[in-house]
XYZ file of N, CA and C in Angstrom:
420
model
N -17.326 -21.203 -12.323
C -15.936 -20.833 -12.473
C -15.517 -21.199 -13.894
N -14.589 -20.280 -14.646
C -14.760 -20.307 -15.976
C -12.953 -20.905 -15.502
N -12.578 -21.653 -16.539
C -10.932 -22.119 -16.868
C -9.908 -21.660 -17.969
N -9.372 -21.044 -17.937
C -9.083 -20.814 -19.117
C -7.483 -21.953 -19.608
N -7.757 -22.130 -21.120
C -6.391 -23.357 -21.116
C -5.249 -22.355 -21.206
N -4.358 -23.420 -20.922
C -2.577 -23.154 -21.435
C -2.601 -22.326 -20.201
N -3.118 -22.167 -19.163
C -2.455 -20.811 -18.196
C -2.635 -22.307 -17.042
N -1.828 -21.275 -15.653
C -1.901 -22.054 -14.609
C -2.114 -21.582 -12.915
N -1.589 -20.353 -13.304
C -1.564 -19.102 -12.104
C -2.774 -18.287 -11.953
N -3.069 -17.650 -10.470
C -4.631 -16.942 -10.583
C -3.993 -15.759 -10.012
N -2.212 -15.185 -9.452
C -2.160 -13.957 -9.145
C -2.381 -12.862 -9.704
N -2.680 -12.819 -11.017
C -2.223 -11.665 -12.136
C -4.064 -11.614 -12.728
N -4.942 -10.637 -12.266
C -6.092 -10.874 -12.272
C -6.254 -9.967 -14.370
N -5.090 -10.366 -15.021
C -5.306 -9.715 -16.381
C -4.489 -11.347 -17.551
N -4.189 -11.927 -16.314
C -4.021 -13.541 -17.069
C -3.659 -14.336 -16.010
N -5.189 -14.869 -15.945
C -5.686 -15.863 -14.808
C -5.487 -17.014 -15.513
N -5.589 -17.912 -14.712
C -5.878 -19.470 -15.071
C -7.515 -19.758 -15.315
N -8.213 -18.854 -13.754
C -9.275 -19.333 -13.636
C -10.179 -18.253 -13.074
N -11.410 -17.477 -13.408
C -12.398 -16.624 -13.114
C -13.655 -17.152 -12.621
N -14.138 -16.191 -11.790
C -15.409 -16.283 -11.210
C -15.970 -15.777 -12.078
N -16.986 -15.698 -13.031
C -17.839 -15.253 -13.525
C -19.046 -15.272 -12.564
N -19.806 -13.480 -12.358
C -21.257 -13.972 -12.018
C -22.388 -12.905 -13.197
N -22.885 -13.825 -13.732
C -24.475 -13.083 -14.629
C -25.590 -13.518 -13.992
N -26.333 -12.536 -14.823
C -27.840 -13.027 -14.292
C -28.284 -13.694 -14.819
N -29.373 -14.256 -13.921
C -30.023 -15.691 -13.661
C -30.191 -16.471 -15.668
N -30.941 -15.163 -16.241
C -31.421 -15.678 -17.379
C -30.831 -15.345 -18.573
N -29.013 -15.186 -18.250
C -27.835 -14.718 -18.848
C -27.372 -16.139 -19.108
N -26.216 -15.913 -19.986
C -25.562 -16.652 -20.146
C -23.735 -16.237 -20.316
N -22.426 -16.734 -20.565
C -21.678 -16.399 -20.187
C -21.251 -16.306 -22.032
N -20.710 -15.295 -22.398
C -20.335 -15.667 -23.374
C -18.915 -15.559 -23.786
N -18.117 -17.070 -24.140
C -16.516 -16.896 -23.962
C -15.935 -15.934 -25.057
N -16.318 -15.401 -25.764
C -15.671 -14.404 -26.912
C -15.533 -13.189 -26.009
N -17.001 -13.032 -25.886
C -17.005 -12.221 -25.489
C -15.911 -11.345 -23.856
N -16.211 -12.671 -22.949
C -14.959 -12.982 -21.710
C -13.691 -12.717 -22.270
N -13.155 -13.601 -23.254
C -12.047 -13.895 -23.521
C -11.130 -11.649 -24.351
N -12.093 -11.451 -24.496
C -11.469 -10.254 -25.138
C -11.966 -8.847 -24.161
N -12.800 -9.310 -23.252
C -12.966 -7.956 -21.664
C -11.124 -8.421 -20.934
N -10.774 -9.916 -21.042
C -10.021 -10.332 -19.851
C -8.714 -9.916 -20.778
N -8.421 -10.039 -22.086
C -7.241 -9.259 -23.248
C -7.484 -7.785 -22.806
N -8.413 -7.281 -22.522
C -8.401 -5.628 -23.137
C -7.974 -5.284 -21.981
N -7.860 -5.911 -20.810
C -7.283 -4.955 -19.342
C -5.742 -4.689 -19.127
N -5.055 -5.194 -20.355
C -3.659 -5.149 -20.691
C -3.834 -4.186 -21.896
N -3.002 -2.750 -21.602
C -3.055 -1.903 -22.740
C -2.370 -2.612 -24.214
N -2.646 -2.179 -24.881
C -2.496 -2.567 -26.354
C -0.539 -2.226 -26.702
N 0.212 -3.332 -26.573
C 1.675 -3.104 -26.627
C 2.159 -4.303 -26.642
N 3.098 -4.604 -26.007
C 3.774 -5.739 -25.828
C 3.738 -7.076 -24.672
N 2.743 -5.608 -24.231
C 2.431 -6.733 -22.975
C 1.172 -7.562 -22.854
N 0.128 -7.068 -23.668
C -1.091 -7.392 -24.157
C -0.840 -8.712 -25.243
N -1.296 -9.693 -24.134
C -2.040 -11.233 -24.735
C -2.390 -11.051 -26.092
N -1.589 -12.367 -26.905
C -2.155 -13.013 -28.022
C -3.359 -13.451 -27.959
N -4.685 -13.424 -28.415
C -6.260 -13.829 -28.287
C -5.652 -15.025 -28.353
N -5.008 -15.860 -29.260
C -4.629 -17.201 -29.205
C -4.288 -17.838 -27.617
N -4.067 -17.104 -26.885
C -3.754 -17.195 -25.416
C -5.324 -17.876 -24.615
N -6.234 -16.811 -25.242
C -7.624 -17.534 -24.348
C -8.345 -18.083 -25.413
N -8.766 -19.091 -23.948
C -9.983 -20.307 -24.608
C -10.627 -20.710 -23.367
N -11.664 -19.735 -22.926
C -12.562 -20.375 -21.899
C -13.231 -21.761 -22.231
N -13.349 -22.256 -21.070
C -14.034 -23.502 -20.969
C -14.774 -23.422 -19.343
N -15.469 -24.202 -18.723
C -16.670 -24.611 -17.588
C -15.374 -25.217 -16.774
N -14.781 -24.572 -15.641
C -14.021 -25.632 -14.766
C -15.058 -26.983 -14.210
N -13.536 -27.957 -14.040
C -14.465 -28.925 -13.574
C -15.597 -28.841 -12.477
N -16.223 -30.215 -12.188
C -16.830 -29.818 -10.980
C -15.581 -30.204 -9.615
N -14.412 -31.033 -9.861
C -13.196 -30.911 -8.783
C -12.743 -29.512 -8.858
N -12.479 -28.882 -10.047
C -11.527 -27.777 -9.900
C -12.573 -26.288 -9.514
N -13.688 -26.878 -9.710
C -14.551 -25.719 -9.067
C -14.946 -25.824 -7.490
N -15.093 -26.935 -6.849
C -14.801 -27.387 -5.781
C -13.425 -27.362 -4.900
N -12.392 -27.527 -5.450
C -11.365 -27.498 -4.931
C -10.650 -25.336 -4.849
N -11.366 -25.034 -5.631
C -10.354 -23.119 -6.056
C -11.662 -22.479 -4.997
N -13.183 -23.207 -4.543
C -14.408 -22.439 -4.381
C -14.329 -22.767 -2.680
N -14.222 -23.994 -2.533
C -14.795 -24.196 -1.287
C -16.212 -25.200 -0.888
N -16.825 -24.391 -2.530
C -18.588 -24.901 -2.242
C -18.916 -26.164 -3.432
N -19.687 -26.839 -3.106
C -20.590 -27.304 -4.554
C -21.024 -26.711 -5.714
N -21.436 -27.429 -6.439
C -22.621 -27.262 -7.695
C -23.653 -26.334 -7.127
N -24.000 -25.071 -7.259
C -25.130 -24.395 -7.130
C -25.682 -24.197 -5.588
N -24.394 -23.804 -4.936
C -23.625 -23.624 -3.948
C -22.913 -22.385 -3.994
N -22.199 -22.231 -4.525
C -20.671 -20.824 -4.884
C -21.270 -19.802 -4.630
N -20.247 -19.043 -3.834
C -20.685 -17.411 -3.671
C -19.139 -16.937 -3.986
N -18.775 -15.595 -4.157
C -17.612 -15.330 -4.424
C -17.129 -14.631 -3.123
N -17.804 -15.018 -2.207
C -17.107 -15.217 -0.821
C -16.355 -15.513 -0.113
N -15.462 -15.974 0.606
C -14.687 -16.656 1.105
C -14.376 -17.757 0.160
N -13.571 -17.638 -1.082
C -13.266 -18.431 -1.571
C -12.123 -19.320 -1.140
N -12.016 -20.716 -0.986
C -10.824 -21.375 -0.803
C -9.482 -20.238 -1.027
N -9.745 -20.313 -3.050
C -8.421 -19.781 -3.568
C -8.774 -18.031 -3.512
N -8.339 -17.473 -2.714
C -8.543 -16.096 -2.725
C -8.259 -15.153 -4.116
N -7.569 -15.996 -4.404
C -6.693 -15.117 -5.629
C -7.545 -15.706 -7.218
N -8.826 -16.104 -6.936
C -9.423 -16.564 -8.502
C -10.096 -15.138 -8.567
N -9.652 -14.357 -9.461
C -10.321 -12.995 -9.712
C -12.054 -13.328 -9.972
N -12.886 -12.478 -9.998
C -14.394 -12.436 -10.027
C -14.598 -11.239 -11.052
N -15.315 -11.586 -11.917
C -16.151 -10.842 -13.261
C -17.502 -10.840 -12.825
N -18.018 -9.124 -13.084
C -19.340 -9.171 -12.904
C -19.835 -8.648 -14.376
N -20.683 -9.983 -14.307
C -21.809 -9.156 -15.857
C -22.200 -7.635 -15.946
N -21.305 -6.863 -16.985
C -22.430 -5.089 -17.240
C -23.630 -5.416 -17.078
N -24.450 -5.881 -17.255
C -25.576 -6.021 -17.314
C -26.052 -6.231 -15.984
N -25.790 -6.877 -14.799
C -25.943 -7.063 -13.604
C -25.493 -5.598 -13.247
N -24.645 -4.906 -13.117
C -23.939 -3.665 -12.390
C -25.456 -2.140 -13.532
N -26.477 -2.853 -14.299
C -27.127 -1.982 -14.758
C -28.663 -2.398 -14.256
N -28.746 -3.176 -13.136
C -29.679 -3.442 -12.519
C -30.436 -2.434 -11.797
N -31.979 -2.195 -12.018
C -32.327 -1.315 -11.081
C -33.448 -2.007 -10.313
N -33.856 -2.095 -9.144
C -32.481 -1.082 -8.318
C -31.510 -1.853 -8.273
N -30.484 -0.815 -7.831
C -28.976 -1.788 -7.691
C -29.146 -2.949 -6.622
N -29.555 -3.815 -6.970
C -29.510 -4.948 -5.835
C -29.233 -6.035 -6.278
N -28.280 -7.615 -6.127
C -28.556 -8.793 -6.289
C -28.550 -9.811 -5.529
N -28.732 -10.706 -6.258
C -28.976 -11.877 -5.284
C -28.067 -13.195 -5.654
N -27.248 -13.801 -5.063
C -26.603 -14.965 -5.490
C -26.638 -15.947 -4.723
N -25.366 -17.094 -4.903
C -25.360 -18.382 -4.460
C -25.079 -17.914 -2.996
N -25.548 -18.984 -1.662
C -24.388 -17.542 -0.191
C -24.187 -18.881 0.542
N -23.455 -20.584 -0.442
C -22.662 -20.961 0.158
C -23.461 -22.153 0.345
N -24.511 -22.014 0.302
C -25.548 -23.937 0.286
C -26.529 -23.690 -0.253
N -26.798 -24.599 -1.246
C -27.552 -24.877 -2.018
C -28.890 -24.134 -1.841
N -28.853 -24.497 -0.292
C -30.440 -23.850 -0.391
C -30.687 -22.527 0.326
N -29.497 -21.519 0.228
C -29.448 -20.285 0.976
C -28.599 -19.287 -0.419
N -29.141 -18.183 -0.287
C -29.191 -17.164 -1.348
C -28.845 -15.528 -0.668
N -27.962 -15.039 -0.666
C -27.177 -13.713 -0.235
C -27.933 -12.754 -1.352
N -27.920 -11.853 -0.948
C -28.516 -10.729 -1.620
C -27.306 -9.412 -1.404
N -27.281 -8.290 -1.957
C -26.483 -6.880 -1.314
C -26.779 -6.559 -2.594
N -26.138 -4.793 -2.103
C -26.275 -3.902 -3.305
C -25.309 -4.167 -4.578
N -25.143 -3.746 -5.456
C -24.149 -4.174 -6.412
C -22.841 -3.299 -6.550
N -22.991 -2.328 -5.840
C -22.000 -1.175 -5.690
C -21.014 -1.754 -4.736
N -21.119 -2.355 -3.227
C -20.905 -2.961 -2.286
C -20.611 -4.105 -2.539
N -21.208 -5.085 -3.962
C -20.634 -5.991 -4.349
C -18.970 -6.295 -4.871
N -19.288 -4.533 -6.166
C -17.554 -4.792 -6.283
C -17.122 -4.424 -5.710
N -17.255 -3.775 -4.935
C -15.841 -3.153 -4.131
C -15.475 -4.264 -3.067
N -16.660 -4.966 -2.417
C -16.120 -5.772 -1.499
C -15.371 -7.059 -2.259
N -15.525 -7.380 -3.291
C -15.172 -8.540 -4.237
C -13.769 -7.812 -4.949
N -13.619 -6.494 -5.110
C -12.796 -5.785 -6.589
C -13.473 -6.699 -7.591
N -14.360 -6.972 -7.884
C -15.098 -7.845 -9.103
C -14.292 -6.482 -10.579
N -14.072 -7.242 -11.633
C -13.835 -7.010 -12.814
C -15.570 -6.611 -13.736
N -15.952 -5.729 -13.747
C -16.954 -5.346 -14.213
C -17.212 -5.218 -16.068
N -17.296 -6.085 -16.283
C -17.035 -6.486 -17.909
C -18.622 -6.795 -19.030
N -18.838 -6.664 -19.946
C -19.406 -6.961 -20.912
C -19.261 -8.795 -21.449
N -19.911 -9.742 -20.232
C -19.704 -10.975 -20.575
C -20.070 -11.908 -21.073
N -21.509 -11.422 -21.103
C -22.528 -12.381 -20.998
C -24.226 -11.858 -22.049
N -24.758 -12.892 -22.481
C -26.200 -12.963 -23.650
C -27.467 -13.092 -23.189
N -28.399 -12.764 -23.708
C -29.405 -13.422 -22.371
C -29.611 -15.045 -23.573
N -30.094 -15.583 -22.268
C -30.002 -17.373 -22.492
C -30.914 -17.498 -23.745
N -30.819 -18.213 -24.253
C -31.965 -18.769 -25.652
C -33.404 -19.024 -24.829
N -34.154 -18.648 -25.301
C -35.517 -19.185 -24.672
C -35.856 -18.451 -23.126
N -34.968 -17.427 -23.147
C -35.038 -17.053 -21.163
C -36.702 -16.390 -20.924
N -37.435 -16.953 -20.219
C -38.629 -16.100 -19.545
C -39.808 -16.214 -21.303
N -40.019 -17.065 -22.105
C -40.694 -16.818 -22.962
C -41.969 -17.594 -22.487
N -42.392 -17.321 -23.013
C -44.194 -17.817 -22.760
C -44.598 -19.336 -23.680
């Protein structure tokens, strides 16, 4: 769960407090990149966020516990406690073939799978450009 400062509210899924981010495994999240998918869903006017507005940061492990429901490496964007923490899915995940993934499904040691089509719609996941692949991912 990503935090963003100076905000406090999660109804308004175009200036959240707080997002689900999900990438793949050997992704990484990248906040520039977040921070200006989660600006651009407000057309360009008056109503569209100052960038000075976002500054992702890693929610705690209380405030990811307390908005989730689950633990550390645990989380599914399932039955979340806070219903209203919007969910971002990595482009890069929604360009998976085949369309299939696999995530957290709520304990540590159990893993949900579904299609990714069926993902957003059952989530409304925010389908965004978020995330890098990790430094060093899968090298030999």
């Amino acid at each position: 769960v990503q935090r963003r400062i100076l905000y406090t509210d999660c109804s308004d899924g175009t200036n959240s407090r707080y997002y689900l981010v999900v990438v793949q495994y050997e992704a990484e999240i990248n906040g520039k990149k977040l921070s200006s998918e989660i600006r651009a869903l407000r057309p360009p006017g008056k109503d569209r966020l100052d960038p000075r507005q976002f500054e992702f940061r890693l929610a705690s492990s209380d405030d990811n516990d307390r908005l989730t429901g689950y633990v550390h490496n645990s989380v599914t964007p399932f039955g979340l406690r806070d219903g209203k923490v919007p969910i971002v899915l990595a482009a890069d995940v929604a360009k998976v073939r085949p369309a299939f993934m696999w995530m957290g499904g709520g304990h540590v040691d159990l893993k949900l799978g579904m299609a990714v089509e069926e993902f957003v719609k059952g989530t409304d996941a925010i389908v965004a450009d978020v995330s890098d692949p990790r430094s060093g991912a899968f090298e030999d």
